[in-house]
Tab-separated table of C-alpha atoms in Angstrom:
chain	number	residue	atom	x	y	z
Z	1	MET	CA	59.795	-10.172	-25.175
Z	2	SER	CA	61.949	-7.230	-26.285
Z	3	GLU	CA	62.222	-5.142	-23.134
Z	4	LEU	CA	65.188	-5.348	-20.794
Z	5	PRO	CA	64.743	-6.903	-17.338
Z	6	GLN	CA	63.722	-4.553	-14.524
Z	7	GLY	CA	66.474	-2.260	-13.315
Z	8	PHE	CA	68.348	-2.103	-16.645
Z	9	HIS	CA	68.554	0.571	-19.332
Z	10	GLY	CA	70.162	0.523	-22.773
Z	11	ARG	CA	71.624	3.202	-25.022
Z	12	VAL	CA	72.786	2.636	-28.605
Z	13	THR	CA	74.386	5.101	-31.001
Z	14	ASN	CA	76.746	5.504	-33.945
Z	15	VAL	CA	80.068	7.249	-33.366
Z	16	GLY	CA	81.654	6.398	-36.733
Z	17	VAL	CA	84.118	3.702	-35.644
Z	18	LYS	CA	83.965	2.227	-39.159
Z	19	ASP	CA	80.766	3.263	-40.933
Z	20	GLY	CA	77.292	4.670	-40.337
Z	21	SER	CA	75.880	1.690	-38.436
Z	22	ASP	CA	75.434	1.638	-34.648
Z	23	ASP	CA	78.724	0.856	-32.934
Z	24	LEU	CA	78.509	2.049	-29.308
Z	25	THR	CA	76.187	0.169	-26.956
Z	26	LEU	CA	75.679	0.825	-23.253
Z	27	ILE	CA	73.812	-1.291	-20.703
Z	28	HIS	CA	73.527	0.193	-17.212
Z	29	SER	CA	71.567	-0.465	-14.054
Z	30	ASP	CA	69.874	1.747	-11.489
Z	31	ALA	CA	72.025	0.320	-8.696
Z	32	ALA	CA	74.953	-2.028	-8.249
Z	33	CYS	CA	74.319	-5.502	-9.723
Z	34	ALA	CA	75.687	-8.911	-8.974
Z	35	VAL	CA	77.841	-9.822	-11.961
Z	36	ALA	CA	79.800	-12.771	-13.318
Z	37	GLY	CA	81.768	-13.258	-16.490
Z	38	VAL	CA	84.079	-15.489	-18.438
Z	39	PHE	CA	86.650	-14.384	-20.979
Z	40	THR	CA	88.998	-15.586	-23.694
Z	41	LYS	CA	92.174	-17.417	-22.695
Z	42	SER	CA	94.018	-16.027	-25.721
Z	43	ARG	CA	97.534	-14.751	-24.973
Z	44	PHE	CA	96.664	-11.832	-27.279
Z	45	ALA	CA	93.669	-10.789	-25.164
Z	46	GLY	CA	92.876	-7.108	-25.557
Z	47	PRO	CA	92.686	-4.459	-22.820
Z	48	SER	CA	88.888	-4.660	-22.817
Z	49	VAL	CA	89.244	-8.218	-21.522
Z	50	THR	CA	92.019	-7.488	-19.025
Z	51	LEU	CA	90.248	-4.416	-17.638
Z	52	SER	CA	86.904	-6.210	-17.339
Z	53	ARG	CA	88.559	-9.143	-15.564
Z	54	GLN	CA	89.866	-6.697	-12.969
Z	55	HIS	CA	86.579	-4.812	-12.589
Z	56	ILE	CA	84.466	-7.968	-12.292
Z	57	ALA	CA	86.607	-9.491	-9.534
Z	58	ASP	CA	84.466	-8.101	-6.706
Z	59	GLY	CA	81.254	-9.528	-8.229
Z	60	GLN	CA	79.668	-6.110	-8.666
Z	61	ALA	CA	79.058	-3.773	-11.629
Z	62	ARG	CA	76.779	-0.989	-12.817
Z	63	ALA	CA	77.404	-0.856	-16.567
Z	64	MET	CA	78.813	-2.542	-19.642
Z	65	ILE	CA	79.910	-0.648	-22.730
Z	66	VAL	CA	80.546	-2.364	-26.075
Z	67	VAL	CA	82.543	-0.824	-28.918
Z	68	SER	CA	81.942	-2.734	-32.146
Z	69	LYS	CA	83.987	-2.812	-35.354
Z	70	ASN	CA	87.277	-2.199	-33.506
Z	71	ALA	CA	88.771	-4.827	-31.177
Z	72	ASN	CA	91.429	-2.511	-29.659
Z	73	VAL	CA	93.851	-5.454	-29.512
Z	74	ALA	CA	97.654	-5.329	-29.921
Z	75	ASN	CA	97.771	-1.547	-29.466
Z	76	GLY	CA	100.213	-1.518	-26.539
Z	77	PRO	CA	99.972	0.964	-23.649
Z	78	GLN	CA	97.839	3.324	-25.721
Z	79	GLY	CA	95.178	0.667	-26.178
Z	80	ALA	CA	95.078	0.047	-22.424
Z	81	ALA	CA	94.837	3.773	-21.718
Z	82	ASP	CA	92.023	4.197	-24.242
Z	83	ALA	CA	89.994	1.339	-22.717
Z	84	ALA	CA	90.453	2.814	-19.242
Z	85	GLU	CA	89.341	6.247	-20.484
Z	86	VAL	CA	86.185	4.793	-22.020
Z	87	ALA	CA	85.314	3.151	-18.694
Z	88	GLU	CA	85.984	6.391	-16.807
Z	89	ARG	CA	83.778	8.408	-19.149
Z	90	ILE	CA	80.907	5.952	-18.813
Z	91	ALA	CA	81.306	6.021	-15.029
Z	92	ALA	CA	81.054	9.814	-15.051
Z	93	LEU	CA	77.989	9.644	-17.285
Z	94	ILE	CA	75.941	7.361	-15.033
Z	95	GLY	CA	77.472	8.327	-11.685
Z	96	CYS	CA	79.506	5.336	-10.506
Z	97	ASP	CA	83.101	4.277	-9.979
Z	98	ALA	CA	85.103	3.335	-13.068
Z	99	THR	CA	85.704	-0.065	-11.476
Z	100	ASP	CA	81.951	-0.718	-11.796
Z	101	VAL	CA	82.115	-0.413	-15.596
Z	102	LEU	CA	82.871	-3.378	-17.864
Z	103	ILE	CA	83.987	-2.961	-21.459
Z	104	ALA	CA	83.975	-5.233	-24.503
Z	105	SER	CA	85.288	-4.613	-27.996
Z	106	THR	CA	84.933	-6.490	-31.239
Z	107	GLY	CA	86.208	-5.946	-34.751
Z	108	VAL	CA	89.519	-5.432	-36.499
Z	109	ILE	CA	92.689	-6.206	-34.508
Z	110	GLY	CA	95.618	-3.798	-34.397
Z	111	ARG	CA	93.835	-0.518	-35.031
Z	112	PRO	CA	93.608	2.087	-32.254
Z	113	TYR	CA	90.244	3.370	-31.119
Z	114	PRO	CA	89.170	6.574	-32.908
Z	115	MET	CA	89.076	8.249	-29.511
Z	116	ASP	CA	87.878	11.656	-30.697
Z	117	LYS	CA	84.781	10.011	-32.177
Z	118	ILE	CA	84.223	7.792	-29.134
Z	119	ARG	CA	84.556	10.727	-26.709
Z	120	ALA	CA	82.050	12.748	-28.713
Z	121	GLY	CA	79.695	9.779	-28.908
Z	122	ILE	CA	79.746	9.170	-25.161
Z	123	ASP	CA	79.141	12.865	-24.564
Z	124	ARG	CA	76.002	12.593	-26.715
Z	125	LEU	CA	74.562	9.720	-24.673
Z	126	ASP	CA	71.741	10.952	-22.472
Z	127	PRO	CA	70.567	8.574	-19.708
Z	128	ARG	CA	67.221	10.428	-19.687
Z	129	GLU	CA	66.368	9.560	-23.297
Z	130	PRO	CA	63.993	6.656	-24.088
Z	131	ALA	CA	65.852	3.431	-23.465
Z	132	ALA	CA	66.903	1.009	-26.190
Z	133	ASN	CA	65.150	-2.358	-26.227
Z	134	LEU	CA	66.735	-5.792	-26.577
Z	135	ASP	CA	66.667	-5.676	-30.394
Z	136	ASP	CA	68.394	-2.289	-30.392
Z	137	VAL	CA	71.123	-3.540	-28.054
Z	138	ALA	CA	71.698	-6.626	-30.212
Z	139	ARG	CA	71.961	-4.479	-33.347
Z	140	GLY	CA	74.478	-2.167	-31.719
Z	141	ILE	CA	77.041	-4.910	-31.076
Z	142	MET	CA	76.950	-6.489	-34.570
Z	143	THR	CA	79.979	-6.620	-36.845
Z	144	THR	CA	79.666	-9.057	-39.764
Z	145	ASP	CA	76.558	-10.599	-38.181
Z	146	THR	CA	73.662	-10.763	-40.624
Z	147	VAL	CA	70.931	-10.970	-37.980
Z	148	ARG	CA	70.391	-9.660	-34.452
Z	149	LYS	CA	70.720	-12.346	-31.800
Z	150	THR	CA	68.363	-12.034	-28.821
Z	151	SER	CA	66.658	-14.413	-26.427
Z	152	SER	CA	64.606	-14.294	-23.232
Z	153	ALA	CA	62.980	-16.721	-20.803
Z	154	THR	CA	60.805	-16.450	-17.708
Z	155	ILE	CA	62.206	-17.910	-14.502
Z	156	GLY	CA	59.728	-20.471	-13.218
Z	157	ALA	CA	56.258	-18.950	-13.038
Z	158	GLY	CA	57.681	-15.406	-13.121
Z	159	PRO	CA	57.734	-12.474	-12.874
Z	160	ALA	CA	61.554	-12.537	-12.928
Z	161	PHE	CA	63.125	-13.276	-16.281
Z	162	VAL	CA	66.410	-13.558	-18.147
Z	163	ALA	CA	67.188	-11.726	-21.398
Z	164	GLY	CA	70.335	-11.662	-23.469
Z	165	VAL	CA	72.038	-10.604	-26.667
Z	166	ALA	CA	75.075	-11.973	-28.442
Z	167	LYS	CA	77.220	-11.269	-31.461
Z	168	GLY	CA	79.618	-13.460	-33.348
Z	169	VAL	CA	79.836	-15.122	-36.732
Z	170	GLY	CA	83.544	-15.727	-37.370
Z	171	MET	CA	86.782	-16.315	-35.441
Z	172	ILE	CA	84.693	-18.593	-33.248
Z	173	GLU	CA	86.057	-21.474	-31.199
Z	174	PRO	CA	85.265	-20.286	-27.672
Z	175	ASP	CA	87.556	-21.030	-24.761
Z	176	MET	CA	85.666	-20.185	-21.542
Z	177	ALA	CA	83.389	-17.705	-23.271
Z	178	THR	CA	82.013	-16.691	-26.600
Z	179	MET	CA	82.518	-13.652	-28.762
Z	180	ILE	CA	80.361	-11.122	-26.918
Z	181	ALA	CA	77.290	-12.044	-24.903
Z	182	MET	CA	75.454	-9.784	-22.460
Z	183	ILE	CA	72.889	-11.498	-20.269
Z	184	MET	CA	70.638	-9.612	-17.839
Z	185	THR	CA	68.197	-10.773	-15.193
Z	186	ASP	CA	66.058	-8.991	-12.625
Z	187	ALA	CA	66.323	-12.001	-10.291
Z	188	GLU	CA	68.147	-11.626	-6.995
Z	189	VAL	CA	71.203	-13.898	-7.114
Z	190	THR	CA	74.366	-13.571	-5.029
Z	191	PRO	CA	77.635	-13.001	-6.921
Z	192	SER	CA	78.948	-16.363	-5.714
Z	193	ASP	CA	75.904	-18.305	-6.914
Z	194	LEU	CA	75.796	-16.317	-10.137
Z	195	ASP	CA	79.425	-17.126	-10.923
Z	196	LYS	CA	79.059	-20.862	-10.276
Z	197	ILE	CA	75.839	-21.154	-12.268
Z	198	PHE	CA	77.063	-19.033	-15.171
Z	199	ARG	CA	80.270	-21.033	-15.578
Z	200	ARG	CA	78.291	-24.257	-15.712
Z	201	VAL	CA	75.880	-22.822	-18.265
Z	202	VAL	CA	78.608	-21.302	-20.455
Z	203	ASP	CA	80.473	-24.589	-20.499
Z	204	ARG	CA	77.529	-26.467	-22.027
Z	205	THR	CA	76.299	-23.708	-24.335
Z	206	PHE	CA	78.721	-21.050	-25.624
Z	207	ASN	CA	81.731	-23.345	-25.199
Z	208	CYS	CA	79.951	-25.833	-27.463
Z	209	VAL	CA	79.870	-23.502	-30.484
Z	210	SER	CA	82.437	-23.544	-33.257
Z	211	VAL	CA	82.392	-21.836	-36.630
Z	212	ASP	CA	86.020	-21.993	-37.769
Z	213	THR	CA	88.198	-23.227	-34.829
Z	214	ASP	CA	89.752	-19.763	-34.318
Z	215	THR	CA	89.575	-18.407	-30.760
Z	216	SER	CA	88.989	-14.659	-30.579
Z	217	THR	CA	91.224	-12.250	-28.690
Z	218	SER	CA	88.133	-10.525	-27.298
Z	219	ASP	CA	85.707	-13.267	-26.192
Z	220	THR	CA	83.516	-11.963	-23.385
Z	221	ALA	CA	80.369	-13.341	-21.783
Z	222	VAL	CA	78.816	-11.447	-18.863
Z	223	VAL	CA	75.667	-11.870	-16.790
Z	224	MET	CA	74.274	-9.090	-14.571
Z	225	ALA	CA	71.547	-9.520	-11.945
Z	226	SER	CA	69.698	-6.409	-10.737
Z	227	GLY	CA	67.676	-8.215	-8.047
Z	228	VAL	CA	64.648	-5.963	-8.594
Z	229	ALA	CA	62.240	-8.903	-9.001
Z	230	GLY	CA	63.427	-10.554	-5.785
Z	231	GLU	CA	64.679	-14.005	-4.888
Z	232	VAL	CA	64.101	-16.969	-7.186
Z	233	ASP	CA	64.650	-20.700	-7.040
Z	234	LEU	CA	68.235	-21.179	-8.232
Z	235	THR	CA	67.418	-24.369	-10.124
Z	236	GLU	CA	64.685	-22.565	-12.040
Z	237	PHE	CA	67.080	-19.676	-12.654
Z	238	GLU	CA	69.692	-22.024	-14.108
Z	239	VAL	CA	67.070	-23.620	-16.363
Z	240	ALA	CA	66.026	-20.209	-17.731
Z	241	LEU	CA	69.630	-19.056	-18.122
Z	242	THR	CA	70.496	-22.279	-19.958
Z	243	ARG	CA	67.528	-21.803	-22.277
Z	244	VAL	CA	68.638	-18.283	-23.201
Z	245	CYS	CA	72.313	-19.163	-23.653
Z	246	THR	CA	71.502	-22.281	-25.705
Z	247	ASP	CA	69.263	-20.240	-27.973
Z	248	LEU	CA	71.968	-17.599	-28.450
Z	249	ALA	CA	74.625	-20.266	-29.073
Z	250	ARG	CA	72.504	-21.844	-31.809
Z	251	GLN	CA	71.898	-18.432	-33.381
Z	252	ILE	CA	75.645	-17.761	-33.444
Z	253	ALA	CA	76.341	-21.081	-35.163
Z	254	ALA	CA	73.514	-20.614	-37.673
Z	255	ASP	CA	74.827	-17.138	-38.574
Z	256	GLY	CA	78.414	-18.299	-39.095
Z	257	GLU	CA	80.087	-16.240	-41.782
Z	258	GLY	CA	78.708	-17.385	-45.122
Z	259	ALA	CA	76.754	-20.191	-43.434
Z	260	GLU	CA	73.682	-21.723	-45.019
Z	261	THR	CA	73.163	-24.707	-42.693
Z	262	LEU	CA	73.211	-25.095	-38.912
Z	263	ILE	CA	74.997	-28.317	-37.919
Z	264	GLU	CA	74.170	-29.917	-34.573
Z	265	VAL	CA	76.397	-32.795	-33.510
Z	266	VAL	CA	75.182	-35.072	-30.721
Z	267	VAL	CA	77.607	-37.610	-29.252
Z	268	ASP	CA	76.348	-40.028	-26.602
Z	269	GLU	CA	77.389	-43.298	-24.938
Z	270	ALA	CA	80.894	-41.844	-24.505
Z	271	ARG	CA	83.352	-42.640	-21.707
Z	272	ASP	CA	82.503	-39.267	-20.145
Z	273	ASP	CA	81.175	-35.866	-21.153
Z	274	GLN	CA	84.687	-34.626	-21.963
Z	275	GLN	CA	85.278	-37.381	-24.509
Z	276	ALA	CA	81.830	-36.773	-25.987
Z	277	ARG	CA	82.572	-33.085	-26.484
Z	278	ARG	CA	86.027	-33.762	-27.935
Z	279	VAL	CA	84.597	-36.159	-30.520
Z	280	ALA	CA	81.679	-33.834	-31.307
Z	281	LYS	CA	84.012	-30.867	-31.798
Z	282	SER	CA	86.243	-32.959	-34.061
Z	283	ILE	CA	83.219	-33.655	-36.267
Z	284	VAL	CA	81.753	-30.145	-36.343
Z	285	ASN	CA	85.180	-28.557	-36.952
Z	286	SER	CA	86.161	-30.822	-39.844
Z	287	PRO	CA	86.329	-28.852	-43.113
Z	288	LEU	CA	85.475	-32.076	-44.940
Z	289	VAL	CA	82.338	-32.635	-42.868
Z	290	LYS	CA	81.374	-28.970	-43.264
Z	291	THR	CA	81.778	-29.033	-47.041
Z	292	ALA	CA	79.926	-32.339	-47.329
Z	293	VAL	CA	76.961	-30.792	-45.530
Z	294	HIS	CA	77.180	-27.713	-47.745
Z	295	GLY	CA	77.152	-29.905	-50.844
Z	296	ALA	CA	74.341	-32.128	-49.459
Z	297	ASP	CA	76.694	-35.095	-49.861
Z	298	PRO	CA	75.771	-37.901	-47.391
Z	299	ASN	CA	79.426	-38.918	-47.093
Z	300	TRP	CA	79.384	-40.492	-43.634
Z	301	GLY	CA	83.001	-41.561	-44.165
Z	302	ARG	CA	84.053	-38.013	-43.329
Z	303	VAL	CA	82.298	-38.284	-39.965
Z	304	ALA	CA	84.057	-41.605	-39.342
Z	305	MET	CA	87.363	-39.923	-40.180
Z	306	ALA	CA	86.704	-37.112	-37.696
Z	307	ILE	CA	85.895	-39.622	-34.954
Z	308	GLY	CA	88.928	-41.751	-35.714
Z	309	LYS	CA	91.452	-38.923	-35.593
Z	310	CYS	CA	90.600	-38.371	-31.911
Z	311	ASN	CA	92.705	-41.521	-31.470
Z	312	ASP	CA	91.161	-42.628	-28.143
Z	313	GLU	CA	91.962	-46.288	-27.564
Z	314	ASP	CA	88.408	-47.089	-26.423
Z	315	LEU	CA	86.851	-45.891	-29.694
Z	316	ASP	CA	85.836	-49.176	-31.342
Z	317	PRO	CA	84.662	-48.812	-34.974
Z	318	ASP	CA	82.770	-52.095	-34.717
Z	319	ARG	CA	80.475	-50.658	-32.020
Z	320	ILE	CA	80.067	-47.032	-33.116
Z	321	VAL	CA	76.811	-45.924	-34.768
Z	322	ILE	CA	76.596	-42.843	-37.037
Z	323	ARG	CA	73.291	-41.211	-37.998
Z	324	PHE	CA	72.233	-38.279	-40.169
Z	325	GLY	CA	69.070	-37.088	-38.519
Z	326	GLU	CA	67.094	-40.230	-37.652
Z	327	SER	CA	68.729	-42.299	-40.385
Z	328	GLU	CA	71.514	-44.718	-39.480
Z	329	VAL	CA	74.306	-44.525	-42.054
Z	330	TYR	CA	76.903	-46.720	-40.310
Z	331	PRO	CA	77.251	-49.657	-39.762
Z	332	ARG	CA	74.034	-50.058	-41.790
Z	333	ARG	CA	74.807	-50.042	-45.502
Z	334	LEU	CA	72.929	-47.499	-47.587
Z	335	ALA	CA	70.931	-48.285	-50.706
Z	336	ALA	CA	70.683	-45.922	-53.676
Z	337	GLY	CA	67.280	-44.677	-52.539
Z	338	ASP	CA	68.668	-43.917	-49.082
Z	339	LEU	CA	71.345	-41.687	-50.560
Z	340	GLU	CA	68.786	-39.581	-52.406
Z	341	SER	CA	66.678	-39.172	-49.257
Z	342	LEU	CA	69.707	-38.249	-47.142
Z	343	SER	CA	70.888	-35.735	-49.720
Z	344	SER	CA	67.477	-34.073	-49.507
Z	345	TYR	CA	67.772	-33.995	-45.706
Z	346	LEU	CA	71.218	-32.345	-45.903
Z	347	ARG	CA	69.763	-29.559	-48.049
Z	348	GLY	CA	67.601	-28.415	-45.133
Z	349	PRO	CA	68.392	-25.424	-42.887
Z	350	GLU	CA	69.485	-27.649	-39.977
Z	351	VAL	CA	71.365	-30.960	-39.996
Z	352	VAL	CA	71.803	-33.244	-36.979
Z	353	ILE	CA	74.718	-35.693	-36.903
Z	354	HIS	CA	74.240	-38.218	-34.099
Z	355	VAL	CA	77.068	-40.531	-33.025
Z	356	SER	CA	76.808	-43.242	-30.353
Z	357	LEU	CA	80.156	-44.554	-29.091
Z	358	ALA	CA	78.854	-47.572	-27.087
Z	359	ILE	CA	81.280	-47.033	-24.195
Z	360	ALA	CA	79.416	-45.498	-21.223
Z	361	ASP	CA	76.953	-42.663	-20.573
Z	362	GLY	CA	78.902	-39.495	-21.434
Z	363	GLN	CA	77.199	-37.096	-23.807
Z	364	ALA	CA	77.571	-33.662	-25.423
Z	365	THR	CA	75.850	-31.490	-28.005
Z	366	VAL	CA	77.774	-28.920	-30.053
Z	367	TRP	CA	76.781	-26.536	-32.822
Z	368	GLY	CA	78.520	-25.311	-35.931
Z	369	CYS	CA	77.782	-24.587	-39.581
Z	370	ASP	CA	78.686	-25.543	-43.106
Z	371	LEU	CA	81.693	-24.098	-44.918
Z	372	THR	CA	80.852	-22.038	-47.977
Z	373	ASP	CA	82.618	-19.847	-50.492
Z	374	GLY	CA	80.913	-16.950	-48.697
Z	375	TYR	CA	83.127	-17.548	-45.642
Z	376	VAL	CA	86.223	-17.225	-47.811
Z	377	ARG	CA	85.018	-14.017	-49.451
Z	378	ILE	CA	83.984	-12.340	-46.176
Z	379	ASN	CA	87.322	-13.038	-44.536
Z	380	ALA	CA	89.439	-12.397	-47.607
Z	381	ASP	CA	87.953	-8.893	-47.877
Z	382	TYR	CA	87.498	-8.216	-44.132
Z	383	THR	CA	89.715	-5.127	-43.663
Z	384	THR	CA	89.327	-3.723	-47.165
């Protein structure tokens, strides 16, 4: 399903922020929407984040504009003024208050917006032109992404549905959000319910992604509800929203900069969900685990190391079980034939590491990727 939910329209264009690819993306609604969002906790958060936090406070919005390939971070008062001007120009374009416009930016830190190009690009946007579809919107927010990230799901038996796009491949260790995610639904949901549900969903999806442990200055995740399709069962809505956000989270991890393998880490039988996530993140973030997966080396000792460094007193090595896929690798001792089979498994496009802590019933699933020389090259050459 590539169309946007009822009540939403998209516009995508190139303004020349960095190159000839699309870099200005607008989502807007026919009328005011219920809206909720979560953002980075970075102390270096950019004005796109601070402005959107202010504009989202009343639970209502009409539009979201994304500028890609320039983060507009660490640019002082001028950066704040430029972000505010972009919101004002979008408001004038679609006929709403500037406070009903959200903004997100992604790209290089410390470079001012090329405002002459952005002004001209916004002036060229025509709300009467054929609308962009979900694929177009996803393409417009890409930076070093290699694929467009889209997902959609029907709410219950329909006709209401949820659709979303995301971008992000590096500088990814979300803290209350992810890089940039825009989720839309035509379901009728109050701002209060939307906020509570979205925070729960983000916490178990986007907050469970890590590529390189670095938290972005611009992380933004927003959901907008037009209400055109009418009321829905909130449990069914949360199920559909979770499905979309989980799918997008997995796509982000799989497209990590230079990545060749998606790593899913499942930790269960933990003291609580928080411990499970902490242990899972320790595993998926370990450079030694990442490189072992990349090299198809079934070195379960690196997983044991990552568990052990969490240093929780109730982690008992004599009770913990480690598996690669369905194969137990600890405490069971591997034979030579097992190693060859496991190495073949690790060469696949997706690897599951499953750890049972034998404490209680806490559990968590997180996603990451292997660490390749491609990651080093992409980030070594990023601004040049």
